[in-house]
Structures are given as C-alpha cells and as structure tokens.
mmCIF file of C-alpha atoms in Angstrom:
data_model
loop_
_atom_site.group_PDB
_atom_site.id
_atom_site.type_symbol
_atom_site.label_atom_id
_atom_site.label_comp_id
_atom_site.label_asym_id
_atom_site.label_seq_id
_atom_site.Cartn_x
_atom_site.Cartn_y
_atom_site.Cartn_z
ATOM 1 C CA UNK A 1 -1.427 -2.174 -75.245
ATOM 2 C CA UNK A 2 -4.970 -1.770 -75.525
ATOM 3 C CA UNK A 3 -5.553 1.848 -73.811
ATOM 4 C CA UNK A 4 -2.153 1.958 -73.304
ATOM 5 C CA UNK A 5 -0.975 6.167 -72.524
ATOM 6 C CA UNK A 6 0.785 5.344 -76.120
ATOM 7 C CA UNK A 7 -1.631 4.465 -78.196
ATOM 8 C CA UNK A 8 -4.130 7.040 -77.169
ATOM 9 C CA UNK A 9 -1.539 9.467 -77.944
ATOM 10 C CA UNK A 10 -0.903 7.492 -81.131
ATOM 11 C CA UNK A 11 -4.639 7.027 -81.793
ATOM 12 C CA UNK A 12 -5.006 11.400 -81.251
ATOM 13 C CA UNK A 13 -2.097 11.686 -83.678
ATOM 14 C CA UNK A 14 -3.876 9.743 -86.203
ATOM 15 C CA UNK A 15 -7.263 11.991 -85.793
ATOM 16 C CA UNK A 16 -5.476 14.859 -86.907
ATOM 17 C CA UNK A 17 -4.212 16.203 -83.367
ATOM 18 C CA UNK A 18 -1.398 18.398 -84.601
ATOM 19 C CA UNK A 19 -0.505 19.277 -81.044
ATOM 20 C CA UNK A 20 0.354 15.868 -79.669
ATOM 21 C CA UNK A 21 2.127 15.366 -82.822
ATOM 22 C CA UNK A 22 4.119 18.560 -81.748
ATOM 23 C CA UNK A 23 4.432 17.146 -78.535
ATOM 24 C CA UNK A 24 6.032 14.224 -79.752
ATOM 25 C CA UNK A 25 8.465 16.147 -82.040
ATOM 26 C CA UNK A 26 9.636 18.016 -78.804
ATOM 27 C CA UNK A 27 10.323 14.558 -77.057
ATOM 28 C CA UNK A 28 12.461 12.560 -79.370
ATOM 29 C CA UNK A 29 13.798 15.440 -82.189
ATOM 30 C CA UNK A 30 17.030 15.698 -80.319
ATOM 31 C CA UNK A 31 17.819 12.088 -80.151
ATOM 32 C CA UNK A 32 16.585 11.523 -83.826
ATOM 33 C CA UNK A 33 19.031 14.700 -85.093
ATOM 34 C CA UNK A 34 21.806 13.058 -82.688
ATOM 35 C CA UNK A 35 21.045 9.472 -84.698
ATOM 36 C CA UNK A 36 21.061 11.480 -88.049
ATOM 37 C CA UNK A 37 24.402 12.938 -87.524
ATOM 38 C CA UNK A 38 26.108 9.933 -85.818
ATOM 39 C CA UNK A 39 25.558 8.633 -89.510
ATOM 40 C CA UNK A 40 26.126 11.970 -91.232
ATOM 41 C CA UNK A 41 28.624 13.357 -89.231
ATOM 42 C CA UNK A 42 27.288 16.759 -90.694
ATOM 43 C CA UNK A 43 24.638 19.092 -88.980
ATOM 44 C CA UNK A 44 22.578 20.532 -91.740
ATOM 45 C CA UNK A 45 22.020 17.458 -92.988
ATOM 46 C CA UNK A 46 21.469 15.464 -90.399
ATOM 47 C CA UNK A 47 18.538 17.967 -89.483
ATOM 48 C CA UNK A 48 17.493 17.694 -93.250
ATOM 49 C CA UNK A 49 16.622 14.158 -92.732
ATOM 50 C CA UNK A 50 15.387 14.260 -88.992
ATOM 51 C CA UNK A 51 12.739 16.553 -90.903
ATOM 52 C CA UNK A 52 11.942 13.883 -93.364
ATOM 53 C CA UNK A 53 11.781 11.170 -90.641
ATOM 54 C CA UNK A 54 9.026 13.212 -88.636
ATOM 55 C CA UNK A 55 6.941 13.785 -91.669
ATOM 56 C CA UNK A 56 7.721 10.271 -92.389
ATOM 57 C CA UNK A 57 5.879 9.141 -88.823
ATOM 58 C CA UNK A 58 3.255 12.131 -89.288
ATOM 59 C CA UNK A 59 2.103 10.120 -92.102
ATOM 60 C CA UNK A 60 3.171 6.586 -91.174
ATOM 61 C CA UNK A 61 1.979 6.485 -88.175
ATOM 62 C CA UNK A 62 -1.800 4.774 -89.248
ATOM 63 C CA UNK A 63 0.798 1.672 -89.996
ATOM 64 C CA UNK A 64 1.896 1.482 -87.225
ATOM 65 C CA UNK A 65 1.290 -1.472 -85.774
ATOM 66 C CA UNK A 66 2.009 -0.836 -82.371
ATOM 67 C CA UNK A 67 4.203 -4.031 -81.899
ATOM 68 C CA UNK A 68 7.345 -1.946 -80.369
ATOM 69 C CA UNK A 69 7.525 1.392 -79.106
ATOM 70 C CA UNK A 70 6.804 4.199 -80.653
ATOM 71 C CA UNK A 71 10.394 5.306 -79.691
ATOM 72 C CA UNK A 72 12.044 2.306 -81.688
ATOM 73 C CA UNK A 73 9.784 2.480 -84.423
ATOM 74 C CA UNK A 74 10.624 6.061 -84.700
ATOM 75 C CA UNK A 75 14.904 5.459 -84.246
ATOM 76 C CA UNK A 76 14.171 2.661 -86.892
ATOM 77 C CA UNK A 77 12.999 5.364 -89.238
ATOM 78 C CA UNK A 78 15.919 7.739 -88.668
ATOM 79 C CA UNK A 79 18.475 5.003 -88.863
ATOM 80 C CA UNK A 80 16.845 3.737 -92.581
ATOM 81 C CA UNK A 81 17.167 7.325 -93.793
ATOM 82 C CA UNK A 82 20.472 8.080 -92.738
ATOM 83 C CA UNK A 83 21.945 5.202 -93.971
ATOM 84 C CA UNK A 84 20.062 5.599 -97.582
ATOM 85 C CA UNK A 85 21.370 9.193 -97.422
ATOM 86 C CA UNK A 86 25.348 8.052 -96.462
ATOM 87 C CA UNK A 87 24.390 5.699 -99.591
ATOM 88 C CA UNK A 88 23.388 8.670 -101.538
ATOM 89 C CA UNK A 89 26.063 10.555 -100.099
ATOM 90 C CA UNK A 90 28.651 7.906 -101.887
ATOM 91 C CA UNK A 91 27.597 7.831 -105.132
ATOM 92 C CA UNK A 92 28.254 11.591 -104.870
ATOM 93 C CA UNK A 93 31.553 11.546 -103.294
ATOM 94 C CA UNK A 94 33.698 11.089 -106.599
ATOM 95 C CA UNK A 95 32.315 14.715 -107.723
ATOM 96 C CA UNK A 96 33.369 16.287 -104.677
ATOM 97 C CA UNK A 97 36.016 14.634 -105.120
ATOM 98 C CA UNK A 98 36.837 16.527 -108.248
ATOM 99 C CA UNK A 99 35.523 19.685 -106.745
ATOM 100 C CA UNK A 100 38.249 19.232 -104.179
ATOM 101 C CA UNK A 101 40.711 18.696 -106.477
ATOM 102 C CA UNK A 102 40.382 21.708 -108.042
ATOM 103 C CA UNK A 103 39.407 23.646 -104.813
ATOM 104 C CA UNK A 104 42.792 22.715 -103.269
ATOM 105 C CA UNK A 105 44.795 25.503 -104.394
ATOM 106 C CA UNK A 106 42.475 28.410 -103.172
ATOM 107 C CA UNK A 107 42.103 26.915 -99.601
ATOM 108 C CA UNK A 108 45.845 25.896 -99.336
ATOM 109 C CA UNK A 109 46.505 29.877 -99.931
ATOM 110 C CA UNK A 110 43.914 30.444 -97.155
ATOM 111 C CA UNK A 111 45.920 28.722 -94.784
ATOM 112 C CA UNK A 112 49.097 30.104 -95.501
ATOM 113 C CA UNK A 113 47.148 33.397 -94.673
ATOM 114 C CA UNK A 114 45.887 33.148 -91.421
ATOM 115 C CA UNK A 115 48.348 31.950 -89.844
ATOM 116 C CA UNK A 116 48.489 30.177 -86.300
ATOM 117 C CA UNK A 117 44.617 30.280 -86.205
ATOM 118 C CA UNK A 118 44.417 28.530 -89.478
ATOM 119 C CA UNK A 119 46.567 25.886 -88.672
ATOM 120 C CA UNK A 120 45.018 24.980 -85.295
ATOM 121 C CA UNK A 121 41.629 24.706 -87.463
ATOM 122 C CA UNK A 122 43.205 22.719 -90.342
ATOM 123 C CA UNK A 123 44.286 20.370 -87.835
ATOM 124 C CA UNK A 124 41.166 19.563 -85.888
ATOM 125 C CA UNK A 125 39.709 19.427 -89.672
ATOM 126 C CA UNK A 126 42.040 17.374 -90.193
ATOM 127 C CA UNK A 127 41.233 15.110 -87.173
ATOM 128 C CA UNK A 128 37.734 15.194 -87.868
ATOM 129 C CA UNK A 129 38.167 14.051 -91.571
ATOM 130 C CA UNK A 130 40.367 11.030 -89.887
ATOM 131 C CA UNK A 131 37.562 10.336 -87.224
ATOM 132 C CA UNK A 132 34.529 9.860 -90.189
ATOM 133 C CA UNK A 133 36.603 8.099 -92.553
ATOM 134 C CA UNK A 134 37.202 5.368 -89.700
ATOM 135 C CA UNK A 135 33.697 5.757 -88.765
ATOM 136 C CA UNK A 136 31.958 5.524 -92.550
ATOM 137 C CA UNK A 137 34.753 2.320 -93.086
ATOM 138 C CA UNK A 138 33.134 0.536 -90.101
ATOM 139 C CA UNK A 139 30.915 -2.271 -91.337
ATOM 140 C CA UNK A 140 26.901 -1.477 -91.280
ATOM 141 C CA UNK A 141 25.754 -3.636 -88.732
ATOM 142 C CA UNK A 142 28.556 -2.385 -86.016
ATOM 143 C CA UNK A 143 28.249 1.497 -87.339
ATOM 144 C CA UNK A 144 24.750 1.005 -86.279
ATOM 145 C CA UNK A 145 24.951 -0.447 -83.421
ATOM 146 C CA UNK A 146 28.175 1.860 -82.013
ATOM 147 C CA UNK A 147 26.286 5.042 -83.283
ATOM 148 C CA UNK A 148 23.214 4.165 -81.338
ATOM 149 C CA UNK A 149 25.193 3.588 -78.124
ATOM 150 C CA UNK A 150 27.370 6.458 -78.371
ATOM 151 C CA UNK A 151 25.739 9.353 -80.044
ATOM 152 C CA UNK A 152 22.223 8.137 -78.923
ATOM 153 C CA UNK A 153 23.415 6.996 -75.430
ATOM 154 C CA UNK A 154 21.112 4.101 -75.704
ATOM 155 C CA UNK A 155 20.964 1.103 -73.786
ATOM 156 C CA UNK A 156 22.068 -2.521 -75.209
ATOM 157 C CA UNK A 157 18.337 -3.603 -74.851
ATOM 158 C CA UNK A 158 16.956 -0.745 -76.655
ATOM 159 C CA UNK A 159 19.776 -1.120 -79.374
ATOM 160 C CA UNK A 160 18.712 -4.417 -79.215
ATOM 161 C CA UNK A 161 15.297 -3.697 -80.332
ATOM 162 C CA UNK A 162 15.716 -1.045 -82.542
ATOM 163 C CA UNK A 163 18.004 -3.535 -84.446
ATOM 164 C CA UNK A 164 15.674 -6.399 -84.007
ATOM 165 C CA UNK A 165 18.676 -8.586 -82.429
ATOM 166 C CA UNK A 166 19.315 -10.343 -79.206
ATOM 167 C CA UNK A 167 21.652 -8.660 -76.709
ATOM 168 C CA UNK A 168 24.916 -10.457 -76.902
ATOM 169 C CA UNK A 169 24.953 -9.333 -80.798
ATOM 170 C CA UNK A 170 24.806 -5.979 -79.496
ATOM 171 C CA UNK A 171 27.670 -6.579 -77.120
ATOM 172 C CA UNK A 172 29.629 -8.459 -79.642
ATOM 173 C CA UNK A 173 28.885 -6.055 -82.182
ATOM 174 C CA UNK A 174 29.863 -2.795 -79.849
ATOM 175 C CA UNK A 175 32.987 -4.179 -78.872
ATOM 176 C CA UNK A 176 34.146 -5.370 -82.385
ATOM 177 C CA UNK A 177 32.924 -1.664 -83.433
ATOM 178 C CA UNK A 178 35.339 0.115 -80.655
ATOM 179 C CA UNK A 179 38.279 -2.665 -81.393
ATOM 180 C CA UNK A 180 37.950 -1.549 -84.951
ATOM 181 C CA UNK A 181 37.687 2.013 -84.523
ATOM 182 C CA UNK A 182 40.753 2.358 -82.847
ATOM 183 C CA UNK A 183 42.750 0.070 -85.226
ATOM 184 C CA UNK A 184 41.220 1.689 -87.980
ATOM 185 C CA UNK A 185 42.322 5.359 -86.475
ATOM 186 C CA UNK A 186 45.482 4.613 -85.439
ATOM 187 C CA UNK A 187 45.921 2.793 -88.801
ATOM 188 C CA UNK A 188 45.162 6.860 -90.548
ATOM 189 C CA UNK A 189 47.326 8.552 -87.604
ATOM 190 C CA UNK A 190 50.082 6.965 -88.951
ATOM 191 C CA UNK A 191 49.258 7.859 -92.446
ATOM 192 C CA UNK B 1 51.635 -3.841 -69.542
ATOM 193 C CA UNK B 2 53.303 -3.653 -72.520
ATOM 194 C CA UNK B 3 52.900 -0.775 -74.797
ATOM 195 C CA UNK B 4 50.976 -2.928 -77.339
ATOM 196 C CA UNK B 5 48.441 -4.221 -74.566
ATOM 197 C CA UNK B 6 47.918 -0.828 -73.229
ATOM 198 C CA UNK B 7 47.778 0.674 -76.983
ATOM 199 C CA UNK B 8 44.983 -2.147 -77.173
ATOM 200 C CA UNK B 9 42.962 -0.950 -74.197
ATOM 201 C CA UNK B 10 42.869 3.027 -75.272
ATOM 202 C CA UNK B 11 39.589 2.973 -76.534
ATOM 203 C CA UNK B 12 37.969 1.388 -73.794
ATOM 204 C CA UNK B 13 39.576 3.756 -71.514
ATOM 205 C CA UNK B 14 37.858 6.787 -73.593
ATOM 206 C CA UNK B 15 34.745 4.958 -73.671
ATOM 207 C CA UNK B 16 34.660 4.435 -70.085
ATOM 208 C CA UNK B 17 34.233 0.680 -70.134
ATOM 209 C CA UNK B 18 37.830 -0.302 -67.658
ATOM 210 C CA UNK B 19 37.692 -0.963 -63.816
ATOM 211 C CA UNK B 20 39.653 1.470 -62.013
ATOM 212 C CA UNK B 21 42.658 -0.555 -61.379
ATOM 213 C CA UNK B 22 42.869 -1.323 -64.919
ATOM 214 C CA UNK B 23 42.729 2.708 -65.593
ATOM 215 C CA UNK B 24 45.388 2.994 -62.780
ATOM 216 C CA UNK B 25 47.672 0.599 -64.670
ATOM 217 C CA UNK B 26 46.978 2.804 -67.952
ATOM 218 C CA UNK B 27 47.981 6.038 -66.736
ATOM 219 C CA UNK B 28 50.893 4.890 -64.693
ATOM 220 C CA UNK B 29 52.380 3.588 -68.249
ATOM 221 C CA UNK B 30 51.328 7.170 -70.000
ATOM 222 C CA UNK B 31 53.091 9.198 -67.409
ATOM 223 C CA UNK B 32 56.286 6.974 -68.488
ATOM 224 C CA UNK B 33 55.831 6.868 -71.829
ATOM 225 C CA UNK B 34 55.593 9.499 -74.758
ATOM 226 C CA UNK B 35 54.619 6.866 -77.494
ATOM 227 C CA UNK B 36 51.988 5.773 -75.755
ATOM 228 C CA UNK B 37 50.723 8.810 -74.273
ATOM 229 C CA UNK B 38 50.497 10.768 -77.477
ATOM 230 C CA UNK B 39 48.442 8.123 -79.293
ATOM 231 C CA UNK B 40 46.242 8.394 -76.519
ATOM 232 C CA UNK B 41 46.015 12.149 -76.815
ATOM 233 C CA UNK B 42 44.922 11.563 -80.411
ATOM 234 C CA UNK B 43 42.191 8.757 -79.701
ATOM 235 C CA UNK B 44 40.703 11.139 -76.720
ATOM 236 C CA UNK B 45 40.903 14.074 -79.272
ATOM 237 C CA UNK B 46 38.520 11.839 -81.867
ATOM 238 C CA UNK B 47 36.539 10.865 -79.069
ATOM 239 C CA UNK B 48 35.369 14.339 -78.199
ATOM 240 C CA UNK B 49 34.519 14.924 -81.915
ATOM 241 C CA UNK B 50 32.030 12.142 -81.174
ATOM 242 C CA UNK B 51 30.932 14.194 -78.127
ATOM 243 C CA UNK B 52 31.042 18.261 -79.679
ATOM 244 C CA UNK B 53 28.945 16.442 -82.502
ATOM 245 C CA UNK B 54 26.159 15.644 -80.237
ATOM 246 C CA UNK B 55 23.124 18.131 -79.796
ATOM 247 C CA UNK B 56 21.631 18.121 -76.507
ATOM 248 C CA UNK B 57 19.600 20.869 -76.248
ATOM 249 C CA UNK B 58 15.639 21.149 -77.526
ATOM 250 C CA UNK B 59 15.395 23.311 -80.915
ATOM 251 C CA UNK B 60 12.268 24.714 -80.880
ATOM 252 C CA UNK B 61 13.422 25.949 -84.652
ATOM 253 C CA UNK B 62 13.359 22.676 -85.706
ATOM 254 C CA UNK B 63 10.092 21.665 -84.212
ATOM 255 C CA UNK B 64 8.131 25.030 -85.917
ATOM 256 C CA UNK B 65 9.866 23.922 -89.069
ATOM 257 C CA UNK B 66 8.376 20.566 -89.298
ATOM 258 C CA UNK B 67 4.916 21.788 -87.912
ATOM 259 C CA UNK B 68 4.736 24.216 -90.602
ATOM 260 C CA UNK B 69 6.022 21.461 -93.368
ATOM 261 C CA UNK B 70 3.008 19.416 -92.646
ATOM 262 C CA UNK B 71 0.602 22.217 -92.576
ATOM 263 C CA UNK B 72 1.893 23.217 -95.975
ATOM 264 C CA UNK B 73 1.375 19.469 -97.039
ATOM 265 C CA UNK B 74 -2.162 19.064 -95.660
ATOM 266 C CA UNK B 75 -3.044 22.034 -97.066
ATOM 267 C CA UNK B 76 -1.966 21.432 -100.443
ATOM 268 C CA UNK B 77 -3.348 17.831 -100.064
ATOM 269 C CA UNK B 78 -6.705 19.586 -99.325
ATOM 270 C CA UNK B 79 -6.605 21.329 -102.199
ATOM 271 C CA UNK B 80 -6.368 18.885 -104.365
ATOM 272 C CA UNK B 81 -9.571 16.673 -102.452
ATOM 273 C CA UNK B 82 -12.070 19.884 -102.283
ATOM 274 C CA UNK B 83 -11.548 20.322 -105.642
ATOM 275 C CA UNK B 84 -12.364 17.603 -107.835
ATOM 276 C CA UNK B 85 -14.750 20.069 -110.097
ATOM 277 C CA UNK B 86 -11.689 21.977 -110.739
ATOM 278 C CA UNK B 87 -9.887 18.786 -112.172
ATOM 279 C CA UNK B 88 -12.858 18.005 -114.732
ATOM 280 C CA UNK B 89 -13.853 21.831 -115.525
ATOM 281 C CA UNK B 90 -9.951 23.119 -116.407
ATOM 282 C CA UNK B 91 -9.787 20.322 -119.738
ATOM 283 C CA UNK B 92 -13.336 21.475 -120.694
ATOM 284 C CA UNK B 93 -12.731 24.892 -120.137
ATOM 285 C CA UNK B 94 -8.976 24.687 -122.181
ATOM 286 C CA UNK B 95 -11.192 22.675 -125.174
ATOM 287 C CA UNK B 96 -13.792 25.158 -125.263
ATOM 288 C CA UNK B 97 -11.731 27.900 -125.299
ATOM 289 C CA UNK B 98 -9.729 26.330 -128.257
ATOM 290 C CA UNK B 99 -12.510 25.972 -129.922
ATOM 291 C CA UNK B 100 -13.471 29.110 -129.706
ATOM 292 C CA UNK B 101 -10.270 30.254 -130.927
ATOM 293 C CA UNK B 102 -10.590 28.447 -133.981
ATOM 294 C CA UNK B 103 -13.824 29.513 -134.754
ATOM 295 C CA UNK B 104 -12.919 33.272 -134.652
ATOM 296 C CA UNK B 105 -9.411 32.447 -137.031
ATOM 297 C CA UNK B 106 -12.426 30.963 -139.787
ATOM 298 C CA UNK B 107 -14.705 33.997 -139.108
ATOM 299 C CA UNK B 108 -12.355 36.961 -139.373
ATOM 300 C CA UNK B 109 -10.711 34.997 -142.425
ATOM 301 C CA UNK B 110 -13.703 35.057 -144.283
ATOM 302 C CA UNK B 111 -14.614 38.587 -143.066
ATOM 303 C CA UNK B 112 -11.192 39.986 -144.263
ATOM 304 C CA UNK B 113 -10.339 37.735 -147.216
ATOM 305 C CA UNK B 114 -9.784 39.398 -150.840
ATOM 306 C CA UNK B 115 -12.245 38.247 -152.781
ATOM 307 C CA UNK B 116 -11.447 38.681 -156.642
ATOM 308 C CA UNK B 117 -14.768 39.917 -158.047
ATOM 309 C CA UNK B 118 -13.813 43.221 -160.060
ATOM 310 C CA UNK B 119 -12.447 43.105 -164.095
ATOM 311 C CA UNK B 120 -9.402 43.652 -163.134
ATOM 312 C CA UNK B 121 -8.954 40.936 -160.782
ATOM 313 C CA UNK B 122 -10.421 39.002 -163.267
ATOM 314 C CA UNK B 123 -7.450 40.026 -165.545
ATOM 315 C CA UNK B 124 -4.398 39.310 -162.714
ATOM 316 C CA UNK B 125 -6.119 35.804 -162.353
ATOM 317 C CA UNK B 126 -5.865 34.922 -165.931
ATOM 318 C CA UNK B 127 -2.091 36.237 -166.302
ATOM 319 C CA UNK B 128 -1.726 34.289 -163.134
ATOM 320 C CA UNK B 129 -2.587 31.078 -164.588
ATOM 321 C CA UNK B 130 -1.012 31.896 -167.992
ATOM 322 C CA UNK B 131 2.515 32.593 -166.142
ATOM 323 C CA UNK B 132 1.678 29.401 -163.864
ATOM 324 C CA UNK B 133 0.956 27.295 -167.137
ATOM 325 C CA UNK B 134 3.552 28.423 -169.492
ATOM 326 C CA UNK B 135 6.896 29.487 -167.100
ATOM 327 C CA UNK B 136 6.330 28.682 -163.584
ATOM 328 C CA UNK B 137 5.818 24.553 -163.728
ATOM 329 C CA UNK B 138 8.298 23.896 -166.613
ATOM 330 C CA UNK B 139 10.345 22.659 -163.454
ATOM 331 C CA UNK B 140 7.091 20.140 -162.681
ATOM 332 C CA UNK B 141 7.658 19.042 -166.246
ATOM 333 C CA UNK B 142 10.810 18.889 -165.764
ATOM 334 C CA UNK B 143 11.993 17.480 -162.884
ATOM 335 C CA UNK B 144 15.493 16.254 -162.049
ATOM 336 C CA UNK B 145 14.857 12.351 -162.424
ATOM 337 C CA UNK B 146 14.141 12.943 -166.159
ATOM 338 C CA UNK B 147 17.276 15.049 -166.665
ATOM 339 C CA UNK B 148 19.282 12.517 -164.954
ATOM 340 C CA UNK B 149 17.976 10.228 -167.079
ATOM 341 C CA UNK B 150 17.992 11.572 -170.530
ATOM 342 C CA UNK B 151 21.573 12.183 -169.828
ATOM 343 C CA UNK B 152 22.277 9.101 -168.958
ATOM 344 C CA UNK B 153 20.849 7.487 -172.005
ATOM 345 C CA UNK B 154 22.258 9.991 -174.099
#
C-alpha cells in the first residue's frame, strides 16, 4: 500500500490536485448516482446526494485511512447518505401525503383527458409506485445488499466489503432480498 | 412443477440466477398457463424498472457541477483565512463609527438647542412652572390609591 498507484493518486488529491480529483469523479460518478437512486428510486435526487458524497470524499479524503479501497470507501459514503436521505425522506412522507390528498382530484381529471396515452402512463406509474414500495419495505441490511448487486452490478466480494460482512451473509442476504421482493410484489399486485 | 413452485422461482428467472433446464421447465408451464404467465409478465415489467432506472452513461454535467461546487467552497474558505484583519477591523470600525454617531447627536443638540435667555422666555418659564405647580400635578397629589382609599373609609 505504500506507493501503491492509489495512494499516490490519493496522496495528489490531498495536495490540492483538482484534476485527479476530477479524474476520479469521472471514474466512479456513474456507479455512485446508480447506488443513490437504487435507494432513492428518484433521479434528481439521487444526483443531489452523489454531489454531496463527492464533496464529502474531496474533503474526507485526508481520513482516509487507506485500509480498503478507495472504491468501497467511496460506495460506503453513498450508501450512508442515501439511506439518511430515504430516512429524511420518511419523516416527510405524511405531508406529501396530504399534498396528494388534495392533489388527487386535479390529476384524476388529467387522466380522464388524455386518454389512451394517459392511461398507459398511469399504469407504468402505477407499477413503478408498486416496485419502490416493495423495495423501501425490504429490511436495511437486504435493501443494501440487493441494491448493490443489482443497480451497482457488484460482485458478492465487493458487496461483501463495502458492507464489512463475510460472503455467505451476502448470499443469504441477496437471496432472502429477491424471495422477499417477489412475495412482497405479488402481495401489492393483488391489491 | 406446480404453479406455486414455478410462481416461487419467477424472480430468479428475471434475475438470471436458474440453469437452463430449470428455465426450460418455466416456460414450458407459461406457454400452458395464463395465471402463471401473467404474474410473470408483471414481475419482468418491475424488473426492467430496476434496469430503465440505471444510468450508464458518463455525465460530464455532473462532473463540472461538482468541480465548480468545490471551487466555490475553497474559495469562500480562502476568504475567510486571508482575511483575519478583516474579522478584527469590521467590530472596531462598527464601534468607532457609533461613536462617532453619538458624538455628532450631542454636538448638533447643543448647537441647535433653544436656549431661554431673553425676558420673555424668562416670562413663559415662570407661567410654566406656575401652571405645572398649581393645575398640572394635582393628579401627582392626587393619585388613584388615595381616592380609592378615602372612599373606602368614607
């Protein structure tokens, strides 16, 4: 680890080289925005807080101690913030909630109006809404762990790391998260 | 298979996780059975959600946004290190120009106060006092405790 390629870049990063920092961004911002909305399920937001996790290692990264890889410490980062923003996101829910409520009457009206079109979209809304609520009911540990496999495309080790578990959790924990997803869907299809 | 065992193995078949005879078996039962085959629709139809959801392309947007976040925040945070003088001059300077504030309010009050020198100033000051003495503080002489209580002795 010494003089490893990573920790010069690391070390360069930390002297105020802006350019390997950029670098870096340009490696791992799509996997860190793919993380962010595997949590979020929601684009603009999930780039809002890719943003904050690569200021986050901008100015982290002198604390880094350099016993992973810079790859898992970064994930690590991304999958704390999502999951205090889905926290965040919760305590917030009951006043959309309300907003919905009350916003119900104007988009049913909408629908009625456009016709064909409008119904296709309501329904893949529709199926969308179904897909998050089974994916947000999903305990943390398995949410994790699925997202990381599936919108990530990571490998059990690296899943394994990132989560700082050994690798038949991860298996265990992947397979409980697909046998749940699917009860859990087929549980709202039938709503 | 049963409809409940192959209703069990869906999701594995979206995920990709089944040997080939074992997706064999699965679509030979969904080309025989509508129950079964329109759950399945529905499960693939949430798993490609999972899939449109994904980004997979670089953003180079996204990259210039964060570059220019943390040259905004180094700047600022320069700022505020190359100037400490600023810190320690801006409460002097806001005292001393306070204080000079005051200082004008006592000199232009002096400079454009009346100042009662002439006979007949002399004369509204006395009726003044008079009208203070013998009108204006009969309320000071008289004020409500002692009313409310000579009436209640009375």
């Amino acid at each position: 680890m010494e003089n490893s390629p990573e920790k010069l870049i690391i070390d360069k990063i930390i002297g105020g080289d802006r350019q390997t920092f950029r670098e870096i961004t340009e490696r791992y911002h799509t996997m860190v925005i793919n993380t962010c909305i595997g949590f979020l399920h929601n684009r603009q937001d999930a780039e809002d807080i890719a943003q904050e996790v690569f200021i986050e290692v901008y100015h982290s990264l002198k604390h880094f101690r350099q016993e992973s890889k810079l790859s898992t410490w970064i994930y690590r980062i991304a999958v704390n913030k999502s999951l205090n923003q889905v926290r965040k996101n919760k305590r917030w829910r009951w006043i959309q909630n309300i907003e919905d409520v009350f916003a119900k009457g104007t988009h049913d009206t909408a629908v009625g109006n456009d016709g064909y079109s409008a119904d296709r979209n309501l329904e893949s809304r529709q199926q969308e809404a179904v897909f998050h609520s089974a994916m947000n009911s999903m305990p943390e540990n398995q949410r994790i762990a699925f997202t990381l496999n599936k919108y990530d495309e990571l490998s059990y080790k690296e899943i394994a790391e990132i989560m700082s578990v050994s690798l038949s959790s991860v298996e265990s924990l992947i397979h409980r998260a697909k046998i749940n997803l699917q009860k859990k869907l087929i549980h709202l299809y039938e709503k | 298979m049963s409809c409940n065992e192959i209703r069990e193995k869906l999701v594995f078949l979206n995920a990709g996780d089944l040997t080939s005879e074992e997706e064999k078996q699965i679509f030979t039962h969904l080309d025989n059975c509508d129950g079964c085959r329109s759950l399945s629709e529905k499960l693939t139809a949430s798993w490609m959600i999972m899939e449109n959801e994904k980004i997979n392309y670089n953003d180079v947007v996204f990259v210039n946004r964060i570059m220019q976040r943390i040259e905004a925040q180094e700047l600022k945070h320069k700022n505020k290190i190359s100037s400490p003088s600023i810190r320690i001059l801006r409460p002097v300077a806001v005292s001393l120009l306070s204080a000079a504030a005051i200082f004008t309010g006592i000199i232009l009050g002096e400079k454009f106060s009346v100042q009662f020198t002439s006979p007949e100033d002399q004369r509204y000051l006395e009726i003044e006092a008079f009208a203070n003495e013998y009108f204006l503080d009969e309320l000071e002489e008289e004020n409500i405790e002692t009313i409310l209580f000579t009436q209640n002795t009375e």
